[in-house]
Short mmCIF file of N, CA and C in Angstrom, two decimals:
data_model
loop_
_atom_site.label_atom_id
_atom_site.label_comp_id
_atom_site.label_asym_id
_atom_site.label_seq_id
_atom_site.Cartn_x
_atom_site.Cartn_y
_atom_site.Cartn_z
N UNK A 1 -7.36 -10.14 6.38
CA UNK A 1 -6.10 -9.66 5.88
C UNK A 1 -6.16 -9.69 4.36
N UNK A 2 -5.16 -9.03 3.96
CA UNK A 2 -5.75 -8.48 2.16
C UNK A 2 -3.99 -8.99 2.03
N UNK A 3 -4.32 -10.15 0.57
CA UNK A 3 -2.74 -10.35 0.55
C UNK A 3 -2.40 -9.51 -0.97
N UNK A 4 -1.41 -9.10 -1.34
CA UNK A 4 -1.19 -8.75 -2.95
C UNK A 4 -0.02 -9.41 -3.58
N UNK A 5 -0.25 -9.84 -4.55
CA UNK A 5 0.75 -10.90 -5.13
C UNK A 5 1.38 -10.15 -6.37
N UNK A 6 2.25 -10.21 -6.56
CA UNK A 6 2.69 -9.31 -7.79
C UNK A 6 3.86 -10.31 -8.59
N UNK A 7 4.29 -11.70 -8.27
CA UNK A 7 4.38 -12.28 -8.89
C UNK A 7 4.11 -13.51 -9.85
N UNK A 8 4.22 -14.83 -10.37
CA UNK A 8 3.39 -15.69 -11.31
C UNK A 8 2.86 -16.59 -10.30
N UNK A 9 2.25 -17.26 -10.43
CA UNK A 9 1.24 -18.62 -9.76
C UNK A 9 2.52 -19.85 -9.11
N UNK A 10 4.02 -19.59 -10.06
CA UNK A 10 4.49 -20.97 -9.16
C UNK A 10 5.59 -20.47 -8.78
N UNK A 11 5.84 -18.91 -8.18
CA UNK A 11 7.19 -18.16 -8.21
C UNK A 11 7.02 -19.20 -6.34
N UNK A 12 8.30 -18.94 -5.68
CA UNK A 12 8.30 -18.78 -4.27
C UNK A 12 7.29 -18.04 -3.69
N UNK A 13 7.24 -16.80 -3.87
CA UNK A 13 6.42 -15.63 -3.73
C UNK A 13 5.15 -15.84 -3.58
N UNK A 14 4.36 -16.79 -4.25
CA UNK A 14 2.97 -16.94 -4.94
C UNK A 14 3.15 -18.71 -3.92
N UNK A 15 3.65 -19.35 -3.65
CA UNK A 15 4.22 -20.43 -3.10
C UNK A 15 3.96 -19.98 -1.45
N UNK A 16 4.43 -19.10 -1.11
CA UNK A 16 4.90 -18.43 0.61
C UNK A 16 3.78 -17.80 1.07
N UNK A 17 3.15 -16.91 0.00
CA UNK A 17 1.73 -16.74 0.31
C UNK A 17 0.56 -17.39 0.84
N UNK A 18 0.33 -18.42 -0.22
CA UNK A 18 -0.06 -19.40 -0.16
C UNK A 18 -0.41 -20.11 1.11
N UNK A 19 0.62 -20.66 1.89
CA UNK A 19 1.10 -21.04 3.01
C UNK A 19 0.54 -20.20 4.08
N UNK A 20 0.11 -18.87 4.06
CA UNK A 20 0.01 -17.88 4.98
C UNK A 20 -1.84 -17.37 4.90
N UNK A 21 -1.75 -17.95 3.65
CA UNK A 21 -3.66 -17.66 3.61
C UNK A 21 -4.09 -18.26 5.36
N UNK A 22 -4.96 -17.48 5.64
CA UNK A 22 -6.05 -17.76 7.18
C UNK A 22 -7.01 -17.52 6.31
N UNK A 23 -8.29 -18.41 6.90
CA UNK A 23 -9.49 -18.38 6.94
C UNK A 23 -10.52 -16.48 6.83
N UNK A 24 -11.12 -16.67 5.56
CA UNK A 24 -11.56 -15.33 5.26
C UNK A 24 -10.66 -14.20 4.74
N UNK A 25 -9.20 -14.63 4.49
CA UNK A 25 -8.26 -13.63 3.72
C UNK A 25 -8.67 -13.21 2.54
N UNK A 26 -8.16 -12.38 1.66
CA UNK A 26 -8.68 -11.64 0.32
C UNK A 26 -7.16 -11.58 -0.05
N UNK A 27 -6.90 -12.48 -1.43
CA UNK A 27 -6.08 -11.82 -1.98
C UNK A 27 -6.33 -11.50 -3.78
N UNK A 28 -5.43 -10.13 -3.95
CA UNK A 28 -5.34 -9.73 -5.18
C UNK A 28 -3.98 -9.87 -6.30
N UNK A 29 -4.16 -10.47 -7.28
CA UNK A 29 -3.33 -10.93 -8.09
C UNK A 29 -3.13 -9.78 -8.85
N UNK A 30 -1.98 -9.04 -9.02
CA UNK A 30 -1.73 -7.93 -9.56
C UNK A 30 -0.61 -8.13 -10.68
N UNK A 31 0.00 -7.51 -11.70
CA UNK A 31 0.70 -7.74 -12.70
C UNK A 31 1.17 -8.82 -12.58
N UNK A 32 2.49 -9.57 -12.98
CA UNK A 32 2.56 -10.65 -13.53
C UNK A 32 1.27 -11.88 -12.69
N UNK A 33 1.06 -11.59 -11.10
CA UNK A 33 0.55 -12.24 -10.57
C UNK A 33 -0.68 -12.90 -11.34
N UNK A 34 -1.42 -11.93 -12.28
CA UNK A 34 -2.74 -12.60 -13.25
C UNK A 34 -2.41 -14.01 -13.96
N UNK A 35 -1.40 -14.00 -14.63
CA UNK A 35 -0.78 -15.11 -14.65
C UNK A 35 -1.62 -16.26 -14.14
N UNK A 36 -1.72 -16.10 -13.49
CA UNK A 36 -2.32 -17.10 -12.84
C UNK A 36 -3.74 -17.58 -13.40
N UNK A 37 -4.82 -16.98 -14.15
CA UNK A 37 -5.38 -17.28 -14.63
C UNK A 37 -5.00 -18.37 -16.01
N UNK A 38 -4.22 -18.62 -16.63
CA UNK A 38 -3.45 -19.86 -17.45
C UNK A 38 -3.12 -20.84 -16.85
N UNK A 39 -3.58 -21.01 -15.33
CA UNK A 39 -3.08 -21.93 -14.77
C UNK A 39 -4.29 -22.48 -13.68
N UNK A 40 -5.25 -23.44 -14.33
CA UNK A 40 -6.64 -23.45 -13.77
C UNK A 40 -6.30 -24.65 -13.00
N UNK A 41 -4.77 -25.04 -13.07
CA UNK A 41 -4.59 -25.82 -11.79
C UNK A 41 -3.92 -25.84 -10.60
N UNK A 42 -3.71 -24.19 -10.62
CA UNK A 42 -2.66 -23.61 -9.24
C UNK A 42 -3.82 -24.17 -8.44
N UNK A 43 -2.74 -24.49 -7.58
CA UNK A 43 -3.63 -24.72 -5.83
C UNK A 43 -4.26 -23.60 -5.31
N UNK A 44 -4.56 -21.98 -5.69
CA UNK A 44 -4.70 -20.96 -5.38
C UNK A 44 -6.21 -21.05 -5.18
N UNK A 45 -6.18 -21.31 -7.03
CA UNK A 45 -7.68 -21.52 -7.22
C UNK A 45 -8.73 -22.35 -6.18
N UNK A 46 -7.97 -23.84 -5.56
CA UNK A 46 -8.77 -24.63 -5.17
C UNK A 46 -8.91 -23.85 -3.37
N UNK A 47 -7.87 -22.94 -3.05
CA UNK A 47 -8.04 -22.77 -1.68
C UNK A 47 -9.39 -22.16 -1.16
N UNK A 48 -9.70 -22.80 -0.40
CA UNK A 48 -11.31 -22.41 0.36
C UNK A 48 -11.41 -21.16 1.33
N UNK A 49 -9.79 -21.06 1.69
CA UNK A 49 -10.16 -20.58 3.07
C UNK A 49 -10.06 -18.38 2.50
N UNK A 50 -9.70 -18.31 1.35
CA UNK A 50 -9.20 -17.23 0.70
C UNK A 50 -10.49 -16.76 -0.33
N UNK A 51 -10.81 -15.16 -0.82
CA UNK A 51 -11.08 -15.35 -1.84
C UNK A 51 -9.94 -14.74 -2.48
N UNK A 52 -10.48 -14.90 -3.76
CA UNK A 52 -8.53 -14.34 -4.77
C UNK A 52 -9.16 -13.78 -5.98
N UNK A 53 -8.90 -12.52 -6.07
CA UNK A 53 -9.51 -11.93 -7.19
C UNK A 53 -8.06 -11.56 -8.23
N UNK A 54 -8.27 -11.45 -9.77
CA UNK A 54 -7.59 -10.99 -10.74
C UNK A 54 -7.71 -8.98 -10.93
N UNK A 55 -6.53 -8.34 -10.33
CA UNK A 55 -6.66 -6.96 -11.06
C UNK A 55 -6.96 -6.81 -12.36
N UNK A 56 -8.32 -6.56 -13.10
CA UNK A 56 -8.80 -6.70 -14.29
C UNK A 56 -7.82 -5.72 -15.29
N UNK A 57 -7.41 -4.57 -14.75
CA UNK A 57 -6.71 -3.57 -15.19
C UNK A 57 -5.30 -4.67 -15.94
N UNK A 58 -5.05 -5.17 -14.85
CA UNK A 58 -3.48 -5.90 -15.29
C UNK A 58 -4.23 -7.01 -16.07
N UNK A 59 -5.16 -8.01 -15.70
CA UNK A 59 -4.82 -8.90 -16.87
C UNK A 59 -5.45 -8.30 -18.14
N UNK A 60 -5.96 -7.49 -18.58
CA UNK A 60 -6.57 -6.82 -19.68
C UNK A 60 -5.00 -6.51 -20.50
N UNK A 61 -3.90 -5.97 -20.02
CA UNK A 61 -2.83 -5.34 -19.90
C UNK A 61 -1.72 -6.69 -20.36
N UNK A 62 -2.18 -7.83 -20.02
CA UNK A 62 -1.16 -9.10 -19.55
C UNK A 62 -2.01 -9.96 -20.98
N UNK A 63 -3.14 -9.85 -21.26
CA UNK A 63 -3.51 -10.38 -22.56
C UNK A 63 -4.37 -11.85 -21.33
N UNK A 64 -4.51 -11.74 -20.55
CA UNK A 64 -5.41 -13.12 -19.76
C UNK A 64 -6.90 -12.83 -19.43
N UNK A 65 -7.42 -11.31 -19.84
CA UNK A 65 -8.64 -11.23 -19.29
C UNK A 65 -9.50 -12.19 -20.20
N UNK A 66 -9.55 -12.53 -21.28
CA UNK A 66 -10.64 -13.19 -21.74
C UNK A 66 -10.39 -14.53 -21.43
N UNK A 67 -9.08 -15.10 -21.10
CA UNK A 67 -8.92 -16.36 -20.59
C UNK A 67 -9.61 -16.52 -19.08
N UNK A 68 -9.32 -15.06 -18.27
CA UNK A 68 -10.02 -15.48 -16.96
C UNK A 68 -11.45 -15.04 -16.74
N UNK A 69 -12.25 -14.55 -17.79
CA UNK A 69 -13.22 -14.47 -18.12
C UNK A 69 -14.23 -15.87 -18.58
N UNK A 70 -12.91 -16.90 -19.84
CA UNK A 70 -14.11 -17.69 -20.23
C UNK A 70 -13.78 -18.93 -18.85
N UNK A 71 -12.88 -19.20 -17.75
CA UNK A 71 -12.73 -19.87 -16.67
C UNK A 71 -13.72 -19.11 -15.40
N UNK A 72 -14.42 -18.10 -15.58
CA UNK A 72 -15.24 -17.82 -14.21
C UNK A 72 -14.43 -16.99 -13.23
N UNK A 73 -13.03 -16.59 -13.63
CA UNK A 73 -12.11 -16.59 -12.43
C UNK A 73 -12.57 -14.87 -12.16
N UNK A 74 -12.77 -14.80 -10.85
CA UNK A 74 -13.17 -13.13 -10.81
C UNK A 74 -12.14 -11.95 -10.86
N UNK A 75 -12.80 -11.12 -11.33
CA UNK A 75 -11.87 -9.85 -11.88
C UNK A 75 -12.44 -8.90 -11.01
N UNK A 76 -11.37 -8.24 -10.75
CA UNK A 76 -12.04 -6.74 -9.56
C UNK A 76 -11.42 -5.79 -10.37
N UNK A 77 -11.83 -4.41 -10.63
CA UNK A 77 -11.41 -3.53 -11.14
C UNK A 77 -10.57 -2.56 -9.80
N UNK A 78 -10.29 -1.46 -10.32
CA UNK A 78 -9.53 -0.69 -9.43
C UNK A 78 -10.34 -0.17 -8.03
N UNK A 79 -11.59 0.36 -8.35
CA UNK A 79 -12.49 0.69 -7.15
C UNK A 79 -12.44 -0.36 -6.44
N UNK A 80 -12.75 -1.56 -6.51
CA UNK A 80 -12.89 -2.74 -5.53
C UNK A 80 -11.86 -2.68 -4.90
N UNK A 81 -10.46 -2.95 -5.60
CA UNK A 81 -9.52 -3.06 -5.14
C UNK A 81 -8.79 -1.95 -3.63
N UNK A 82 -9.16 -0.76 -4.40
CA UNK A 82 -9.48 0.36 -3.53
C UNK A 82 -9.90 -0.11 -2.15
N UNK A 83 -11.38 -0.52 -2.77
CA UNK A 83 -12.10 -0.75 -1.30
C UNK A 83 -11.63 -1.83 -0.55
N UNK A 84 -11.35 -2.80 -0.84
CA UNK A 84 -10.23 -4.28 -0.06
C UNK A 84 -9.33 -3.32 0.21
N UNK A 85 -8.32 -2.24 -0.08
CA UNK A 85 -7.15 -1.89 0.80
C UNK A 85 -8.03 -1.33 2.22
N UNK A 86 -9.31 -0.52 1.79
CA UNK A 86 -9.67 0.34 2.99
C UNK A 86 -10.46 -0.52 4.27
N UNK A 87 -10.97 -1.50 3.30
CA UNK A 87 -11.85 -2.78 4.65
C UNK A 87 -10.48 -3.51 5.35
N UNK A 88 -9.04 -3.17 4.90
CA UNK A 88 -8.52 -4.56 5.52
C UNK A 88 -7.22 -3.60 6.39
N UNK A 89 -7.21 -3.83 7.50
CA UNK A 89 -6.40 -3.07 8.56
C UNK A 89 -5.20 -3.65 7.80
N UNK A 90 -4.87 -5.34 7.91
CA UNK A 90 -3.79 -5.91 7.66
C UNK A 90 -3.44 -6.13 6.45
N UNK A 91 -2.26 -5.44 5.61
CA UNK A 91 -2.09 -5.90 4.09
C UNK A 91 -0.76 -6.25 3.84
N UNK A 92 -0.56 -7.29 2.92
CA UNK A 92 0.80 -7.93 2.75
C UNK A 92 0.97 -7.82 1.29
N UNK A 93 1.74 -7.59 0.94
CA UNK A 93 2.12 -7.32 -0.04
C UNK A 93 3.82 -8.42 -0.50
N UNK A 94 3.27 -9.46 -1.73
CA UNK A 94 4.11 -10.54 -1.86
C UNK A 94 5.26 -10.34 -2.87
N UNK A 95 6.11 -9.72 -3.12
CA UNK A 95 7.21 -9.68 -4.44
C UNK A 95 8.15 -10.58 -4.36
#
């Protein structure tokens, strides 16, 4: 399942998600959601069972790409992103 987060790292939103990650989910952090890269101690980061990529487009846009650049945190550009909507039957979308 492909989750999309479109709000900050400690909204409800980003909170409820969270909670709903299963084992092998993909989620993408999209506008304010990058955010989350300033915050190398959201629980997001530490979850195992998820991977969680940064829309590079938005944090480039949000002023965090070189922050989630010099933390390791991965950035997917729009093609990837693309391709996670088309690999994933199930998509949730978090506002």
């Amino acid at each position: 399942m492909l989750h999309i987060l479109n709000k900050p790292p400690h909204s409800d939103a980003a909170v409820q998600m969270l909670n709903a990650l299963s084992n092998g989910d993909s989620v993408v952090l999209i506008e304010d959601g990058v955010q989350a890269a300033l915050y190398p101690e959201w629980q997001g980061w530490a979850a195992n069972t998820a991977s969680i990529f940064l829309l590079a487009e938005d944090a480039m846009a949000r002023g965090v790409h070189s922050v989630a650049t010099s933390h390791g945190l991965p950035l997917l550009e729009m093609d990837g992103f693309i391709r996670l909507t088309e690999q994933n039957e199930k998509i949730i979308s978090w506002y």
